[in-house]
Coordinates of C-alpha atoms in Angstrom, one line a residue:
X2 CA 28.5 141.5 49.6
X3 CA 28.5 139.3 52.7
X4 CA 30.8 136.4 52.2
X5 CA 32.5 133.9 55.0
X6 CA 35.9 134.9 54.0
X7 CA 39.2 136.2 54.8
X8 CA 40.6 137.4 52.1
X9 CA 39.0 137.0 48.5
X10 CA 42.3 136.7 47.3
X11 CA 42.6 133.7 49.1
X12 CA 39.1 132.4 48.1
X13 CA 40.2 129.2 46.9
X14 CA 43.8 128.8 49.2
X15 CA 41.9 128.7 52.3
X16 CA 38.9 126.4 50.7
X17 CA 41.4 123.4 49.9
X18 CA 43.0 124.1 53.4
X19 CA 39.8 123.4 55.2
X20 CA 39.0 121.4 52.5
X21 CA 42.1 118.8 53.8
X22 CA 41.7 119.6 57.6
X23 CA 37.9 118.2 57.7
X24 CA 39.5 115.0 55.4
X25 CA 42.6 113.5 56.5
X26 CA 42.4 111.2 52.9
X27 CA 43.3 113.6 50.8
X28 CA 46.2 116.3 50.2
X29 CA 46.7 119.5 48.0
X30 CA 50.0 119.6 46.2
X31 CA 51.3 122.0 43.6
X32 CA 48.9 125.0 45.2
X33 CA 45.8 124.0 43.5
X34 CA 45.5 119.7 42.7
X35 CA 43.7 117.7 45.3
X36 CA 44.8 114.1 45.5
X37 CA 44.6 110.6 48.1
X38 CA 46.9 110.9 50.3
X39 CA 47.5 107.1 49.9
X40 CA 48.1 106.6 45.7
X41 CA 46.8 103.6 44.1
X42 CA 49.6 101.6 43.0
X43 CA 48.4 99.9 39.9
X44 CA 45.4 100.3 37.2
X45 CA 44.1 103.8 35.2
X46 CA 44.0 106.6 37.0
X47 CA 40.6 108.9 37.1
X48 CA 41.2 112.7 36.8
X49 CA 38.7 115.8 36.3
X50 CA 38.7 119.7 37.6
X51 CA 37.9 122.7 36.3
X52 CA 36.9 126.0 37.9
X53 CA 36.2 126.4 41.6
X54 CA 32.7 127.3 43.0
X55 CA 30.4 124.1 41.6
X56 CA 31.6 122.5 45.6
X57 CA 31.3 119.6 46.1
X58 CA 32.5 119.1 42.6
X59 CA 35.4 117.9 41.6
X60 CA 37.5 117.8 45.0
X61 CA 35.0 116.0 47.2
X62 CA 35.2 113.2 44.9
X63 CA 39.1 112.9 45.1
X64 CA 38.3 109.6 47.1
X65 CA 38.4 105.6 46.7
X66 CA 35.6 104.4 44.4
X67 CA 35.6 107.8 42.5
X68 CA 38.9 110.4 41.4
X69 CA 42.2 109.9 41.8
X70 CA 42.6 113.7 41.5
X71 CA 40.7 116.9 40.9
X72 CA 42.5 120.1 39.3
X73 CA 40.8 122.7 41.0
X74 CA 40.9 126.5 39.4
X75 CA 40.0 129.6 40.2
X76 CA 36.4 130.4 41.0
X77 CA 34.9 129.6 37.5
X78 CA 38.0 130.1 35.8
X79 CA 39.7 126.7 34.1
X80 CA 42.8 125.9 35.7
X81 CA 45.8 125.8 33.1
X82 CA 47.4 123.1 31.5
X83 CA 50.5 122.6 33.4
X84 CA 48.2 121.8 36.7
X85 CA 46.8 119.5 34.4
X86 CA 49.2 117.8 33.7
X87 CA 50.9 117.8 37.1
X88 CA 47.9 115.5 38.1
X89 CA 48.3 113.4 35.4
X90 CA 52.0 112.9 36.8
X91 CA 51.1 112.6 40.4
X92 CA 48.6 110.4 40.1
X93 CA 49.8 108.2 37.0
X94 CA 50.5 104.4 37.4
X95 CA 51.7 103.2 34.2
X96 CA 48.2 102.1 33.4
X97 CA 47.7 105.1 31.7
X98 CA 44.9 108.0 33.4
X99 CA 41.2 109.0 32.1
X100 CA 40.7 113.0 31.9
X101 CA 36.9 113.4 32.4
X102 CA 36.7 117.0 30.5
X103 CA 33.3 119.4 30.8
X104 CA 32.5 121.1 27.5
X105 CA 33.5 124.6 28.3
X106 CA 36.1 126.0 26.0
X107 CA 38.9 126.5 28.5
X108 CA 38.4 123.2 30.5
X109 CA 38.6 121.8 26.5
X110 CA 41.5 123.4 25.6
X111 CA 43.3 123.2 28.6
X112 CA 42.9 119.6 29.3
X113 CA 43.4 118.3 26.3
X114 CA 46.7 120.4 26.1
X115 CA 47.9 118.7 29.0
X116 CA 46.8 115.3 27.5
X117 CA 49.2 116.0 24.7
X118 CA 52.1 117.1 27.2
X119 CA 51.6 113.9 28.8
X120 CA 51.6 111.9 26.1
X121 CA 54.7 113.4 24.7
X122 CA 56.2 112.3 27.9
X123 CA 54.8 109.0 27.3
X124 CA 52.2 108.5 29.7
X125 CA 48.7 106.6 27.9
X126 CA 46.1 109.3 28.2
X127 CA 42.2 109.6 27.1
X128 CA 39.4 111.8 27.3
X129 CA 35.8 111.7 27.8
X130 CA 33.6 115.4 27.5
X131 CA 30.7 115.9 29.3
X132 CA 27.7 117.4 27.1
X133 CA 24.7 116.9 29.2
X134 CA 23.5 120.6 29.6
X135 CA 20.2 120.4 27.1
X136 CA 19.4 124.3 27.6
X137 CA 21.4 124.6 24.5
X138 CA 20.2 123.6 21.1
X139 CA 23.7 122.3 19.4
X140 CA 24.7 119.1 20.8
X141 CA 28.3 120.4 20.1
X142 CA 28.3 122.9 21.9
X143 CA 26.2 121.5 25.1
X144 CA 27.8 122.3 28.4
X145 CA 28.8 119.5 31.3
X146 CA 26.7 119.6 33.9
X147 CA 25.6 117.7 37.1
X148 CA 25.7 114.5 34.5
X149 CA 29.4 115.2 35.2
X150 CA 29.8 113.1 38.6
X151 CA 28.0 110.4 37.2
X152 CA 31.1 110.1 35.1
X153 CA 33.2 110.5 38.3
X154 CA 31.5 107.5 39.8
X155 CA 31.3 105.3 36.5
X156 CA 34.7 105.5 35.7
X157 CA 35.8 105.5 39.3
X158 CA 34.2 101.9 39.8
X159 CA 35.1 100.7 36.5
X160 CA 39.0 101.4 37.7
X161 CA 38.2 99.5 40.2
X162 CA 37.2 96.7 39.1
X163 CA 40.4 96.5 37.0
X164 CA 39.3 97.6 33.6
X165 CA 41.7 98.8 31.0
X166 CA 42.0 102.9 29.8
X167 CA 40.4 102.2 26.5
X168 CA 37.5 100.2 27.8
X169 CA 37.2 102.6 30.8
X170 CA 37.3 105.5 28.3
X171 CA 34.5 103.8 25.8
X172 CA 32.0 102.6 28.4
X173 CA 31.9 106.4 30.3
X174 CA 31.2 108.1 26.5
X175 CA 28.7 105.2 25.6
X176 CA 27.1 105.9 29.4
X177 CA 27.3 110.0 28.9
X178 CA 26.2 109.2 25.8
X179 CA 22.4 108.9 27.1
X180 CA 22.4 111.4 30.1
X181 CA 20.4 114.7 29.7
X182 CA 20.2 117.5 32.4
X183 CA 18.4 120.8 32.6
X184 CA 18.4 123.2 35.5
X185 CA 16.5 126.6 36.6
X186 CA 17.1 129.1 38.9
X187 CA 15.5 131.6 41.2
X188 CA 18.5 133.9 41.8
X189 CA 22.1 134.0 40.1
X190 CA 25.2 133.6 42.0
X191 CA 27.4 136.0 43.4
X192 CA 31.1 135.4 42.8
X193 CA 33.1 136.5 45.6
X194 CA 36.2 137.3 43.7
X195 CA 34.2 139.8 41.6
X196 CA 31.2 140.8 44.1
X197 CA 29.7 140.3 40.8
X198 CA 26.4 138.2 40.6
X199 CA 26.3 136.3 37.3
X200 CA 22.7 137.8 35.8
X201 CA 20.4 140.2 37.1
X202 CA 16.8 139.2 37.7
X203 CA 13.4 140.9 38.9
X204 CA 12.5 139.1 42.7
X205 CA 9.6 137.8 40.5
X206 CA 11.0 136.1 38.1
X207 CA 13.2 132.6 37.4
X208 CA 15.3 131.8 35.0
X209 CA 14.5 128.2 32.9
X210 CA 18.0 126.5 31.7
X211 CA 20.8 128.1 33.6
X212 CA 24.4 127.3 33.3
X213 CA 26.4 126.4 36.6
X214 CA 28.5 129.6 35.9
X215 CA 25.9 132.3 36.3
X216 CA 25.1 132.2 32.8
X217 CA 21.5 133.3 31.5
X218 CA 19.0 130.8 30.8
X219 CA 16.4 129.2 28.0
X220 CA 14.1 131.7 29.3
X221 CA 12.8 134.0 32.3
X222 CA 9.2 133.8 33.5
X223 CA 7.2 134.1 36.7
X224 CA 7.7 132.4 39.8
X225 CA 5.7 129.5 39.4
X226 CA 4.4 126.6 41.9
X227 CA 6.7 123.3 41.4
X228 CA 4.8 121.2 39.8
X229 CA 4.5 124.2 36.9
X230 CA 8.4 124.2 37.0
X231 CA 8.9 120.3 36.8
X232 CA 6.4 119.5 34.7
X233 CA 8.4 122.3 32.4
X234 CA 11.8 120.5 33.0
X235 CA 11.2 117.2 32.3
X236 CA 9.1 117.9 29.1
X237 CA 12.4 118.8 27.7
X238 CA 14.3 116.1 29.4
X239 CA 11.9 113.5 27.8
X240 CA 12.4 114.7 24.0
X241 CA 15.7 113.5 24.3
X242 CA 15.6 110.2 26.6
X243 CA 13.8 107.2 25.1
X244 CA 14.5 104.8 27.6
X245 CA 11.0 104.1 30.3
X246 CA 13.3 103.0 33.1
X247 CA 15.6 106.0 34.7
X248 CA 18.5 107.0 37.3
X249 CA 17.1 110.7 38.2
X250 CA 19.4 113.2 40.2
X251 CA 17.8 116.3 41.9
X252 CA 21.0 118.5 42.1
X253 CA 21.0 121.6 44.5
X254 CA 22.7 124.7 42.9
X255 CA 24.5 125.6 46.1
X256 CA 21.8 127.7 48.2
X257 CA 18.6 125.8 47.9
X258 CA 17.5 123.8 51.3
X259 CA 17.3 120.6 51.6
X260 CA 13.7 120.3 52.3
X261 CA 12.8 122.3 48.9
X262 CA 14.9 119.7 47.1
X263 CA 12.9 117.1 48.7
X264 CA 9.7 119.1 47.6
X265 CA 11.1 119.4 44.3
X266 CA 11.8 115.5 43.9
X267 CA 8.3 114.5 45.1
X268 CA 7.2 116.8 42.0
X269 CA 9.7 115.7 39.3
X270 CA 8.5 112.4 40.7
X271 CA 4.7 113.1 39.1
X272 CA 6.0 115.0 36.0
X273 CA 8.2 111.6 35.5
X274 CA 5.0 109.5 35.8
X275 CA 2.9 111.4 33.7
X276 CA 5.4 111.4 31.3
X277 CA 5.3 107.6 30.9
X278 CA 8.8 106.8 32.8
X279 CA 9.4 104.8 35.9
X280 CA 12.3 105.7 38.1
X281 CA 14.8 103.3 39.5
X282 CA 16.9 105.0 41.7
X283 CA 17.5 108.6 43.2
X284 CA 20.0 110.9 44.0
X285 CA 19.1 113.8 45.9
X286 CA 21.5 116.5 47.1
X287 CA 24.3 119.0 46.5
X288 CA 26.3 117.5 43.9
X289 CA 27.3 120.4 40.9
X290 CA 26.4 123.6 42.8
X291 CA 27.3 127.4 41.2
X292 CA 28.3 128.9 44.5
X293 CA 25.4 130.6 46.4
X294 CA 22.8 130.4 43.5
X295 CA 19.3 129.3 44.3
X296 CA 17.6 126.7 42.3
X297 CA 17.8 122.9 41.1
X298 CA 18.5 120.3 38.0
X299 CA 17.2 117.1 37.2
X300 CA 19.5 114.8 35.4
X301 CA 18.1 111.6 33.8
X302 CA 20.3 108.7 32.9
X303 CA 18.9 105.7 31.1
X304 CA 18.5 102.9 33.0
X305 CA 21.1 100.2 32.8
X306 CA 21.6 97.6 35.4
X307 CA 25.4 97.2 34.8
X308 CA 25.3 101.2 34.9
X309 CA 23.3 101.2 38.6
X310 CA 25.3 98.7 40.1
X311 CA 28.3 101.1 39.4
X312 CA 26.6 104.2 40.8
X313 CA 25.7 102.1 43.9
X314 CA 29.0 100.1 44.6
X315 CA 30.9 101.5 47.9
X316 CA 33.0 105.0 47.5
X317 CA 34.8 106.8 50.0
X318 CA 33.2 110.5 49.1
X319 CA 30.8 111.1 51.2
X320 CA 29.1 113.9 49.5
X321 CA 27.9 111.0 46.4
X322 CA 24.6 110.0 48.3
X323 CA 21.7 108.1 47.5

């Protein structure tokens, strides 16, 4: 296994301390919750974490414009509830504090324990789950994906801007209500905890709607040019997004260069078209990675123009590029 580390015991310890050297903004407390250094004083309060290993997600958006704090676990393991609801407390102004939950049983139950815990302590909190992940069939049971920061940006602004917790909490479901993501890979990740990779796969093949934990996809097939693999993606995107007018993201999984990304955006670009939809803005980058994996995801969001001046308004994260 070759890995960049020191100890894999201290795999995530040593992340968030370079983490916090390289951004003078923001500061770890209680071990593992990464929070701005200077605390907003007044209006709700955005939080979201899970599971380390998805970088830059969730503690590169810990900034102005975006979280107030991330609750960052072990490498794809959910962190518990009292961490939870430690960031809930730190971060808290009396206008209550949004939990922005992806739909993973642990994240589920752990958050929403911690939103119980708060609340018994009296502090207003709500939830929103992330579903996005279209690889699997039951809605219910859909995973949160790269659709997640979209949510980290939505509500971020819409604190901003002043809004109250339950409007916050209503217009982030009603957005995430509409966005749609798939994802493929070439190679699975290797956890460094474990020296474990998540799947094992022939050096010919891919996998077709991959979870951003390693998990196993739709289905395996052969290497394929691009435009094969786009074309693929974004025919199941557009079963399930009516709207002509789309917000497209082209996520890196964590080890796929930047120039393929570009390659692959000029492709979803054409499978978009023939498909009948016109593109109104673009995200490109690393944005919901699973550690070293190779591969991509497109995430469509219907196109709203209250919805795109909220993903384009200033933030202080500077990995949420367009």
């Amino acid at each position: 296994m070759k890995k960049l580390v020191q100890d894999k015991q201290q795999f995530l310890k040593d992340m968030l301390d370079g983490l916090t050297l390289a951004n003078q903004s923001i500061e770890v407390i209680h071990d593992t919750i990464v929070v701005r250094r200077a605390k907003k004083q007044s209006g709700v309060a955005i939080v979201s974490g899970g599971g380390s290993g998805h970088e830059p997600a969730h503690a590169g958006y810990v900034a102005e414009g975006m979280l107030d704090a991330a609750v960052c676990g072990e490498v794809f393991t959910s962190p518990t509830p009292d961490k939870v609801l430690e960031a809930i407390k730190a971060v808290n102004t009396g206008d209550g504090v949004l939990l922005i939950i992806k739909n993973y049983a642990g994240d589920v139950m752990n958050f929403e324990m911690a939103q119980e815990m708060a609340q018994m302590e009296g502090i207003d909190v709500e939830t929103v789950i992330v579903r996005d992940d279209i690889a699997i069939e039951d809605v219910a049971q859909r995973r949160g994906v790269a659709g997640t920061v979209f949510a980290h940006k939505y509500a971020g602004y819409l604190a901003d801007q002043g809004a109250s917790l339950h409007t916050i909490q209503s217009k982030v479901a009603d957005m995430l209500e509409g966005i749609r993501s798939i994802g493929m890979a070439l190679t699975p990740p290797m956890v460094p905890t474990t020296g474990k990779y998540g799947f094992d796969i022939d050096e010919k093949d891919m996998e077709i709607g991959i979870g951003i934990h390693g998990e196993k996809g739709l289905k395996r097939m052969p290497i394929a040019p691009i435009q094969t693999i786009t074309d693929q993606l974004v025919e199941r995107l557009v079963k399930e997004v009516e709207s002509e007018n789309v917000i497209v993201m082209v996520n890196g999984m964590g080890a796929t260069p930047l120039s393929e990304l570009n390659i692959a955006t000029k492709y979803v670009a054409a499978s978009l078209k023939a498909q009948g939809k016109t593109v109104r803005s673009w995200f490109v980058g690393d944005y919901m990675t699973s550690l070293d994996m190779q591969g991509f995801s497109i995430t469509l969001v219907p196109y709203d123009e209250a919805i795109q001046e909220a993903f384009f308004a200033p933030t202080a994260s500077q990995y949420f590029t367009h």
